Amino acid sequence: MTTMPWVPDPACGDWVRAGLDLEGDGRWTIHTFVPRGFEAYARVLHPLRREVDGADVRWSQVAAAFGTPLRPTADLDRLCGRPWSGNEDVVTPQGEALEAPVEGLVPADVLAAVAERLARHTSTPDRGVVGVWEGIGGLVSSAGRASFVAWSPVWWLRWLVVPVWKLIRTVRRVAVELRHRRRARGTVEYGLAPPDPDAPAPGTGVLAVDAAAGPRLELPFRSHILFAAGIERFTGPGWIDDAPWIDDLDRRTSYPRTPAIFWPEDRAWVAANDVDDAWTLVGGSRALVDSLVADPALEAIELPAGAVLDAPSRSDSPDRPTRYRSR
């Protein structure tokens, strides 16, 4: 079986970092995640899910239900007319319950559709690099990773298991609030946690010790572990069996951990999904962006270069956290 080998030299991503906006200017633009210099940019929105039947619900449908405009840079809270909620689930005015997209994970059908388009717009669809955020619980060490099993004398209650992604999301938020919060000028800001002398050693998690302890690609607010993989690998579900950052627990869930950033060897485009976002940003050729926007399998919106992300909701809530390096 073909694997996705670890890339020990992160210098292959220096060109990506060189095109990004640096930390510290107080704004979050698309170039915090995808480099400047491409012809066009797009934002692929990850769908919500209707609780009653599991059907996908697009952001445009949510906007219509709440009577709000779907602006290119709008977030889910803006569409729902609510202050910052941390991407909580949605109940429409019509009483329809919707599960919010899981932040930092690209849904399987969205990933396959985007990957298919990306593969058509590079001369090296079989060669490229993907980056996985180092802060995923259990990735580099055993910290932050556990499985939960429920037992009961009533046999059918064994199957009532809380989805792992909901547990991770809840614990993640609580941990950040308790350990990393400091208040300044009425806003919540986050910084690096102090080192934990009792933390498990690198290599005790999903990744082998060389990748777990090796050098990272340092991008604004995030550090990534790199692996060699062409985008064509992600056009179907087979990549899950080959990905070294995924363990058996992930393979049994509906939300396997997807890479945070992709680029091909010929540097024709960059695609990125941040751990705090429910969308994927793509920078590339005009033809690529046009194909994403026109694809009926996707909800993609073109963005202008330099577009500022999530500023409206930030101003709505003085307690909205800024982004931070790791959890």
mmCIF file of C-alpha atoms in Angstrom:
data_model
loop_
_atom_site.group_PDB
_atom_site.id
_atom_site.type_symbol
_atom_site.label_atom_id
_atom_site.label_comp_id
_atom_site.label_asym_id
_atom_site.label_seq_id
_atom_site.Cartn_x
_atom_site.Cartn_y
_atom_site.Cartn_z
ATOM 1 C CA MET A 1 0.000 0.000 0.000
ATOM 2 C CA THR A 2 1.313 3.413 -0.918
ATOM 3 C CA THR A 3 1.905 5.719 2.019
ATOM 4 C CA MET A 4 2.233 9.446 2.445
ATOM 5 C CA PRO A 5 5.806 9.898 3.713
ATOM 6 C CA TRP A 6 6.726 12.541 6.224
ATOM 7 C CA VAL A 7 8.570 15.532 4.733
ATOM 8 C CA PRO A 8 11.465 16.285 7.106
ATOM 9 C CA ASP A 9 12.473 19.572 5.455
ATOM 10 C CA PRO A 10 9.757 22.232 5.790
ATOM 11 C CA ALA A 11 11.700 24.577 3.510
ATOM 12 C CA CYS A 12 9.530 23.294 0.655
ATOM 13 C CA GLY A 13 6.791 25.502 2.118
ATOM 14 C CA ASP A 14 8.860 28.675 2.397
ATOM 15 C CA TRP A 15 7.199 30.075 -0.727
ATOM 16 C CA VAL A 16 3.786 29.679 0.925
ATOM 17 C CA ARG A 17 4.875 31.495 4.079
ATOM 18 C CA ALA A 18 6.490 34.282 2.043
ATOM 19 C CA GLY A 19 3.115 35.157 0.511
ATOM 20 C CA LEU A 20 1.109 35.222 3.739
ATOM 21 C CA ASP A 21 0.161 38.205 5.889
ATOM 22 C CA LEU A 22 2.160 38.274 9.094
ATOM 23 C CA GLU A 23 0.739 38.163 12.579
ATOM 24 C CA GLY A 24 0.088 41.265 14.567
ATOM 25 C CA ASP A 25 -1.802 43.675 12.319
ATOM 26 C CA GLY A 26 -5.140 42.873 13.982
ATOM 27 C CA ARG A 27 -6.873 41.785 10.759
ATOM 28 C CA TRP A 28 -7.663 38.333 9.453
ATOM 29 C CA THR A 29 -7.488 38.275 5.686
ATOM 30 C CA ILE A 30 -7.599 35.381 3.276
ATOM 31 C CA HIS A 31 -3.827 35.809 3.071
ATOM 32 C CA THR A 32 -3.483 34.675 6.650
ATOM 33 C CA PHE A 33 -4.059 31.248 5.097
ATOM 34 C CA VAL A 34 -3.402 31.333 1.328
ATOM 35 C CA PRO A 35 -0.595 33.364 -0.265
ATOM 36 C CA ARG A 36 -0.870 36.553 -2.230
ATOM 37 C CA GLY A 37 0.027 36.516 -5.903
ATOM 38 C CA PHE A 38 -2.608 34.199 -7.382
ATOM 39 C CA GLU A 39 -4.983 35.310 -10.120
ATOM 40 C CA ALA A 40 -8.140 34.590 -8.114
ATOM 41 C CA TYR A 41 -9.439 33.297 -4.785
ATOM 42 C CA ALA A 42 -12.466 31.342 -3.633
ATOM 43 C CA ARG A 43 -14.086 30.367 -0.347
ATOM 44 C CA VAL A 44 -15.738 26.945 -0.330
ATOM 45 C CA LEU A 45 -18.385 26.804 2.405
ATOM 46 C CA HIS A 46 -18.856 23.560 4.308
ATOM 47 C CA PRO A 47 -22.555 22.642 4.557
ATOM 48 C CA LEU A 48 -24.658 22.304 7.672
ATOM 49 C CA ARG A 49 -26.618 19.113 8.276
ATOM 50 C CA ARG A 50 -30.336 18.848 8.915
ATOM 51 C CA GLU A 51 -30.813 16.851 12.116
ATOM 52 C CA VAL A 52 -34.095 15.226 11.136
ATOM 53 C CA ASP A 53 -32.772 13.459 8.038
ATOM 54 C CA GLY A 54 -29.031 14.170 7.799
ATOM 55 C CA ALA A 55 -29.381 16.132 4.537
ATOM 56 C CA ASP A 56 -26.858 18.836 3.701
ATOM 57 C CA VAL A 57 -28.030 22.440 4.040
ATOM 58 C CA ARG A 58 -26.156 25.217 2.273
ATOM 59 C CA TRP A 59 -25.287 28.575 3.772
ATOM 60 C CA SER A 60 -27.485 30.261 1.185
ATOM 61 C CA GLN A 61 -30.448 28.276 2.542
ATOM 62 C CA VAL A 62 -29.612 29.387 6.090
ATOM 63 C CA ALA A 63 -29.389 32.992 4.930
ATOM 64 C CA ALA A 64 -32.803 32.689 3.242
ATOM 65 C CA ALA A 65 -34.338 31.158 6.380
ATOM 66 C CA PHE A 66 -33.113 34.069 8.522
ATOM 67 C CA GLY A 67 -33.651 36.742 5.866
ATOM 68 C CA THR A 68 -30.008 37.809 5.896
ATOM 69 C CA PRO A 69 -27.646 38.392 2.948
ATOM 70 C CA LEU A 70 -24.924 35.876 2.198
ATOM 71 C CA ARG A 71 -21.916 38.152 1.839
ATOM 72 C CA PRO A 72 -18.647 36.650 0.547
ATOM 73 C CA THR A 73 -16.929 36.953 3.951
ATOM 74 C CA ALA A 74 -19.927 36.285 6.218
ATOM 75 C CA ASP A 75 -19.669 33.721 8.988
ATOM 76 C CA LEU A 76 -22.436 31.511 10.305
ATOM 77 C CA ASP A 77 -23.223 33.748 13.274
ATOM 78 C CA ARG A 78 -23.717 36.731 10.972
ATOM 79 C CA LEU A 79 -26.155 34.727 8.849
ATOM 80 C CA CYS A 80 -28.129 33.743 11.950
ATOM 81 C CA GLY A 81 -28.156 37.261 13.389
ATOM 82 C CA ARG A 82 -26.525 36.179 16.630
ATOM 83 C CA PRO A 83 -23.366 37.210 18.510
ATOM 84 C CA TRP A 84 -20.312 35.012 18.362
ATOM 85 C CA SER A 85 -21.274 31.488 19.436
ATOM 86 C CA GLY A 86 -18.220 29.370 18.706
ATOM 87 C CA ASN A 87 -19.944 27.767 15.699
ATOM 88 C CA GLU A 88 -22.815 26.340 17.701
ATOM 89 C CA ASP A 89 -25.652 24.470 16.020
ATOM 90 C CA VAL A 90 -28.501 26.430 14.442
ATOM 91 C CA VAL A 91 -32.275 26.491 14.879
ATOM 92 C CA THR A 92 -33.995 28.441 12.110
ATOM 93 C CA PRO A 93 -37.002 30.735 12.695
ATOM 94 C CA GLN A 94 -39.068 27.951 11.138
ATOM 95 C CA GLY A 95 -37.956 25.575 13.915
ATOM 96 C CA GLU A 96 -35.601 23.474 11.804
ATOM 97 C CA ALA A 97 -32.590 22.136 13.731
ATOM 98 C CA LEU A 98 -29.278 22.180 11.872
ATOM 99 C CA GLU A 99 -25.894 20.815 12.905
ATOM 100 C CA ALA A 100 -23.125 23.330 12.259
ATOM 101 C CA PRO A 101 -20.183 22.149 10.152
ATOM 102 C CA VAL A 102 -17.293 20.804 12.197
ATOM 103 C CA GLU A 103 -14.552 23.401 12.314
ATOM 104 C CA GLY A 104 -11.198 22.317 10.948
ATOM 105 C CA LEU A 105 -12.530 19.265 9.109
ATOM 106 C CA VAL A 106 -13.447 19.185 5.428
ATOM 107 C CA PRO A 107 -16.509 16.982 4.785
ATOM 108 C CA ALA A 108 -15.718 13.946 2.654
ATOM 109 C CA ASP A 109 -17.908 14.935 -0.304
ATOM 110 C CA VAL A 110 -16.609 18.522 -0.269
ATOM 111 C CA LEU A 111 -13.002 17.348 -0.101
ATOM 112 C CA ALA A 112 -13.515 14.955 -3.013
ATOM 113 C CA ALA A 113 -15.194 17.606 -5.175
ATOM 114 C CA VAL A 114 -12.583 20.272 -4.412
ATOM 115 C CA ALA A 115 -9.732 17.813 -4.943
ATOM 116 C CA GLU A 116 -11.133 16.816 -8.327
ATOM 117 C CA ARG A 117 -11.145 20.451 -9.441
ATOM 118 C CA LEU A 118 -7.691 21.090 -8.036
ATOM 119 C CA ALA A 119 -6.303 18.011 -9.787
ATOM 120 C CA ARG A 120 -7.491 19.369 -13.140
ATOM 121 C CA HIS A 121 -5.610 22.630 -12.628
ATOM 122 C CA THR A 122 -2.096 21.417 -11.913
ATOM 123 C CA SER A 123 0.511 19.669 -14.020
ATOM 124 C CA THR A 124 1.502 17.576 -10.980
ATOM 125 C CA PRO A 125 -1.723 16.075 -9.580
ATOM 126 C CA ASP A 126 0.241 13.054 -8.358
ATOM 127 C CA ARG A 127 2.888 15.080 -6.514
ATOM 128 C CA GLY A 128 2.434 17.653 -3.811
ATOM 129 C CA VAL A 129 2.528 18.420 -0.106
ATOM 130 C CA VAL A 130 -0.127 18.447 2.605
ATOM 131 C CA GLY A 131 0.240 19.959 6.058
ATOM 132 C CA VAL A 132 -1.462 18.758 9.236
ATOM 133 C CA TRP A 133 -1.816 21.105 12.195
ATOM 134 C CA GLU A 134 0.429 19.936 15.034
ATOM 135 C CA GLY A 135 -2.113 20.914 17.721
ATOM 136 C CA ILE A 136 -4.545 18.063 17.056
ATOM 137 C CA GLY A 137 -5.028 16.102 20.270
ATOM 138 C CA GLY A 138 -3.176 12.789 20.260
ATOM 139 C CA LEU A 139 -1.238 13.516 17.083
ATOM 140 C CA VAL A 140 2.314 14.064 18.320
ATOM 141 C CA SER A 141 1.800 12.572 21.787
ATOM 142 C CA SER A 142 -0.872 10.736 23.741
ATOM 143 C CA ALA A 143 -2.077 13.995 25.329
ATOM 144 C CA GLY A 144 -5.608 15.039 24.410
ATOM 145 C CA ARG A 145 -6.705 11.766 22.852
ATOM 146 C CA ALA A 146 -9.018 9.104 24.283
ATOM 147 C CA SER A 147 -11.830 6.825 23.215
ATOM 148 C CA PHE A 148 -15.029 6.456 25.195
ATOM 149 C CA VAL A 149 -16.994 3.226 25.557
ATOM 150 C CA ALA A 150 -20.415 2.996 27.209
ATOM 151 C CA TRP A 151 -21.580 -0.271 28.797
ATOM 152 C CA SER A 152 -25.041 -1.039 30.116
ATOM 153 C CA PRO A 153 -27.018 -4.139 31.172
ATOM 154 C CA VAL A 154 -29.539 -3.093 28.546
ATOM 155 C CA TRP A 155 -27.850 -4.267 25.343
ATOM 156 C CA TRP A 156 -29.197 -1.571 23.059
ATOM 157 C CA LEU A 157 -27.827 1.241 25.236
ATOM 158 C CA ARG A 158 -24.315 0.186 24.209
ATOM 159 C CA TRP A 159 -24.861 1.991 20.924
ATOM 160 C CA LEU A 160 -25.659 5.362 22.491
ATOM 161 C CA VAL A 161 -22.192 6.856 22.101
ATOM 162 C CA VAL A 162 -21.545 10.574 22.027
ATOM 163 C CA PRO A 163 -19.823 11.485 18.711
ATOM 164 C CA VAL A 164 -16.095 11.864 19.279
ATOM 165 C CA TRP A 165 -15.940 15.184 17.411
ATOM 166 C CA LYS A 166 -18.500 16.751 19.786
ATOM 167 C CA LEU A 167 -16.512 15.623 22.822
ATOM 168 C CA ILE A 168 -13.289 16.955 21.347
ATOM 169 C CA ARG A 169 -14.878 20.302 20.441
ATOM 170 C CA THR A 170 -16.371 20.777 23.912
ATOM 171 C CA VAL A 171 -13.239 19.769 25.817
ATOM 172 C CA ARG A 172 -11.112 21.912 23.515
ATOM 173 C CA ARG A 173 -13.095 25.064 24.258
ATOM 174 C CA VAL A 174 -13.197 24.488 28.005
ATOM 175 C CA ALA A 175 -9.460 23.785 28.146
ATOM 176 C CA VAL A 176 -8.633 26.951 26.263
ATOM 177 C CA GLU A 177 -10.860 29.085 28.472
ATOM 178 C CA LEU A 178 -9.408 27.682 31.698
ATOM 179 C CA ARG A 179 -5.735 27.526 30.765
ATOM 180 C CA HIS A 180 -4.977 30.203 28.195
ATOM 181 C CA ARG A 181 -7.276 33.134 28.843
ATOM 182 C CA ARG A 182 -6.184 36.605 29.753
ATOM 183 C CA ARG A 183 -8.246 39.753 29.397
ATOM 184 C CA ALA A 184 -6.969 42.958 27.853
ATOM 185 C CA ARG A 185 -8.993 46.041 26.885
ATOM 186 C CA GLY A 186 -12.274 44.157 27.158
ATOM 187 C CA THR A 187 -11.356 41.389 24.700
ATOM 188 C CA VAL A 188 -10.209 37.842 25.230
ATOM 189 C CA GLU A 189 -6.771 37.059 23.906
ATOM 190 C CA TYR A 190 -4.814 33.831 23.836
ATOM 191 C CA GLY A 191 -1.160 32.977 23.969
ATOM 192 C CA LEU A 192 1.146 30.009 24.316
ATOM 193 C CA ALA A 193 0.512 27.741 27.292
ATOM 194 C CA PRO A 194 3.431 27.250 29.687
ATOM 195 C CA PRO A 195 5.357 24.007 29.137
ATOM 196 C CA ASP A 196 4.005 21.022 31.008
ATOM 197 C CA PRO A 197 6.837 18.976 32.576
ATOM 198 C CA ASP A 198 4.529 15.972 32.841
ATOM 199 C CA ALA A 199 3.340 16.082 29.216
ATOM 200 C CA PRO A 200 3.690 12.818 27.272
ATOM 201 C CA ALA A 201 6.739 12.638 25.025
ATOM 202 C CA PRO A 202 6.560 13.092 21.239
ATOM 203 C CA GLY A 203 6.039 9.788 19.496
ATOM 204 C CA THR A 204 3.517 8.442 22.012
ATOM 205 C CA GLY A 205 0.637 9.591 19.810
ATOM 206 C CA VAL A 206 -0.481 8.706 16.301
ATOM 207 C CA LEU A 207 2.683 9.847 14.523
ATOM 208 C CA ALA A 208 6.051 8.148 14.637
ATOM 209 C CA VAL A 209 8.661 9.863 16.779
ATOM 210 C CA ASP A 210 10.622 11.335 13.842
ATOM 211 C CA ALA A 211 7.590 13.184 12.489
ATOM 212 C CA ALA A 212 6.260 14.018 15.959
ATOM 213 C CA ALA A 213 9.521 15.618 17.081
ATOM 214 C CA GLY A 214 10.727 16.897 13.710
ATOM 215 C CA PRO A 215 10.733 20.416 12.237
ATOM 216 C CA ARG A 216 7.493 22.184 11.355
ATOM 217 C CA LEU A 217 6.331 24.576 8.686
ATOM 218 C CA GLU A 218 5.675 27.717 10.717
ATOM 219 C CA LEU A 219 2.740 29.695 9.297
ATOM 220 C CA PRO A 220 0.874 32.572 10.999
ATOM 221 C CA PHE A 221 -0.603 31.278 14.269
ATOM 222 C CA ARG A 222 -0.143 27.634 13.229
ATOM 223 C CA SER A 223 2.630 25.050 12.895
ATOM 224 C CA HIS A 224 2.222 22.187 10.441
ATOM 225 C CA ILE A 225 3.737 18.742 9.976
ATOM 226 C CA LEU A 226 4.229 18.045 6.272
ATOM 227 C CA PHE A 227 3.627 14.905 4.227
ATOM 228 C CA ALA A 228 4.139 14.144 0.545
ATOM 229 C CA ALA A 229 0.840 13.510 -1.248
ATOM 230 C CA GLY A 230 -0.623 14.495 -4.596
ATOM 231 C CA ILE A 231 -4.076 16.038 -4.626
ATOM 232 C CA GLU A 232 -5.474 13.209 -6.751
ATOM 233 C CA ARG A 233 -5.187 11.000 -3.664
ATOM 234 C CA PHE A 234 -8.025 12.989 -2.082
ATOM 235 C CA THR A 235 -10.572 12.599 -4.886
ATOM 236 C CA GLY A 236 -11.884 9.447 -3.211
ATOM 237 C CA PRO A 237 -12.046 7.906 0.274
ATOM 238 C CA GLY A 238 -8.928 5.752 -0.154
ATOM 239 C CA TRP A 239 -6.620 8.421 1.295
ATOM 240 C CA ILE A 240 -7.977 7.664 4.779
ATOM 241 C CA ASP A 241 -6.287 4.251 4.783
ATOM 242 C CA ASP A 242 -2.917 5.742 3.774
ATOM 243 C CA ALA A 243 -2.773 8.894 5.906
ATOM 244 C CA PRO A 244 -0.185 8.494 8.702
ATOM 245 C CA TRP A 245 -1.948 11.112 10.861
ATOM 246 C CA ILE A 246 -5.124 9.009 11.110
ATOM 247 C CA ASP A 247 -5.523 6.104 13.527
ATOM 248 C CA ASP A 248 -8.154 3.376 13.841
ATOM 249 C CA LEU A 249 -10.347 5.591 16.030
ATOM 250 C CA ASP A 250 -10.501 8.218 13.281
ATOM 251 C CA ARG A 251 -11.252 5.624 10.633
ATOM 252 C CA ARG A 252 -14.358 4.563 12.554
ATOM 253 C CA THR A 253 -15.786 8.089 12.714
ATOM 254 C CA SER A 254 -17.641 10.160 10.142
ATOM 255 C CA TYR A 255 -15.123 12.994 10.525
ATOM 256 C CA PRO A 256 -11.566 11.795 9.771
ATOM 257 C CA ARG A 257 -8.898 14.428 10.300
ATOM 258 C CA THR A 258 -8.221 16.218 7.048
ATOM 259 C CA PRO A 259 -5.063 18.205 6.202
ATOM 260 C CA ALA A 260 -5.071 21.923 6.950
ATOM 261 C CA ILE A 261 -3.188 22.932 3.802
ATOM 262 C CA PHE A 262 -2.500 21.481 0.338
ATOM 263 C CA TRP A 263 -0.311 22.512 -2.585
ATOM 264 C CA PRO A 264 1.018 20.746 -5.709
ATOM 265 C CA GLU A 265 4.641 20.443 -6.725
ATOM 266 C CA ASP A 266 4.159 22.974 -9.538
ATOM 267 C CA ARG A 267 2.746 25.558 -7.064
ATOM 268 C CA ALA A 268 -0.324 26.146 -9.241
ATOM 269 C CA TRP A 269 -2.584 26.732 -6.231
ATOM 270 C CA VAL A 270 -2.899 26.526 -2.446
ATOM 271 C CA ALA A 271 -5.949 25.283 -0.530
ATOM 272 C CA ALA A 272 -6.308 25.736 3.246
ATOM 273 C CA ASN A 273 -8.811 25.007 6.007
ATOM 274 C CA ASP A 274 -8.024 26.434 9.437
ATOM 275 C CA VAL A 275 -8.900 24.535 12.607
ATOM 276 C CA ASP A 276 -11.243 27.372 13.644
ATOM 277 C CA ASP A 277 -13.068 27.691 10.318
ATOM 278 C CA ALA A 278 -15.926 25.918 8.550
ATOM 279 C CA TRP A 279 -14.750 26.687 5.029
ATOM 280 C CA THR A 280 -11.837 26.042 2.688
ATOM 281 C CA LEU A 281 -9.929 28.873 1.019
ATOM 282 C CA VAL A 282 -8.351 28.376 -2.411
ATOM 283 C CA GLY A 283 -5.948 30.594 -4.319
ATOM 284 C CA GLY A 284 -5.104 29.745 -7.908
ATOM 285 C CA SER A 285 -5.769 30.518 -11.543
ATOM 286 C CA ARG A 286 -8.856 32.295 -12.847
ATOM 287 C CA ALA A 287 -9.952 29.058 -14.524
ATOM 288 C CA LEU A 288 -9.677 27.127 -11.247
ATOM 289 C CA VAL A 289 -11.731 29.608 -9.244
ATOM 290 C CA ASP A 290 -14.362 29.819 -11.985
ATOM 291 C CA SER A 291 -14.662 26.030 -11.972
ATOM 292 C CA LEU A 292 -15.108 25.929 -8.187
ATOM 293 C CA VAL A 293 -17.781 28.619 -8.216
ATOM 294 C CA ALA A 294 -19.631 26.915 -11.080
ATOM 295 C CA ASP A 295 -19.485 23.397 -9.592
ATOM 296 C CA PRO A 296 -23.037 22.389 -8.518
ATOM 297 C CA ALA A 297 -21.555 19.993 -5.952
ATOM 298 C CA LEU A 298 -19.999 22.919 -4.061
ATOM 299 C CA GLU A 299 -21.074 26.191 -2.498
ATOM 300 C CA ALA A 300 -18.135 28.367 -3.465
ATOM 301 C CA ILE A 301 -17.891 32.162 -3.493
ATOM 302 C CA GLU A 302 -15.186 34.197 -5.182
ATOM 303 C CA LEU A 303 -13.254 36.559 -2.936
ATOM 304 C CA PRO A 304 -11.143 39.544 -3.928
ATOM 305 C CA ALA A 305 -7.474 39.569 -3.028
ATOM 306 C CA GLY A 306 -6.990 40.974 0.460
ATOM 307 C CA ALA A 307 -10.544 40.183 1.612
ATOM 308 C CA VAL A 308 -10.902 40.552 5.394
ATOM 309 C CA LEU A 309 -12.460 37.576 7.175
ATOM 310 C CA ASP A 310 -14.704 37.526 10.218
ATOM 311 C CA ALA A 311 -14.396 41.181 11.132
ATOM 312 C CA PRO A 312 -18.198 41.750 11.418
ATOM 313 C CA SER A 313 -18.738 39.130 14.125
ATOM 314 C CA ARG A 314 -15.599 40.207 15.956
ATOM 315 C CA SER A 315 -17.050 43.677 16.417
ATOM 316 C CA ASP A 316 -20.440 42.297 17.436
ATOM 317 C CA SER A 317 -19.095 40.570 20.537
ATOM 318 C CA PRO A 318 -16.432 42.141 22.794
ATOM 319 C CA ASP A 319 -15.745 38.695 24.257
ATOM 320 C CA ARG A 320 -14.985 37.037 20.962
ATOM 321 C CA PRO A 321 -11.513 35.445 21.170
ATOM 322 C CA THR A 322 -8.761 36.274 18.778
ATOM 323 C CA ARG A 323 -7.035 33.334 17.161
ATOM 324 C CA TYR A 324 -4.176 31.670 18.922
ATOM 325 C CA ARG A 325 -1.268 29.384 18.213
ATOM 326 C CA SER A 326 -2.185 26.064 19.743
ATOM 327 C CA ARG A 327 -4.625 24.373 21.997
#
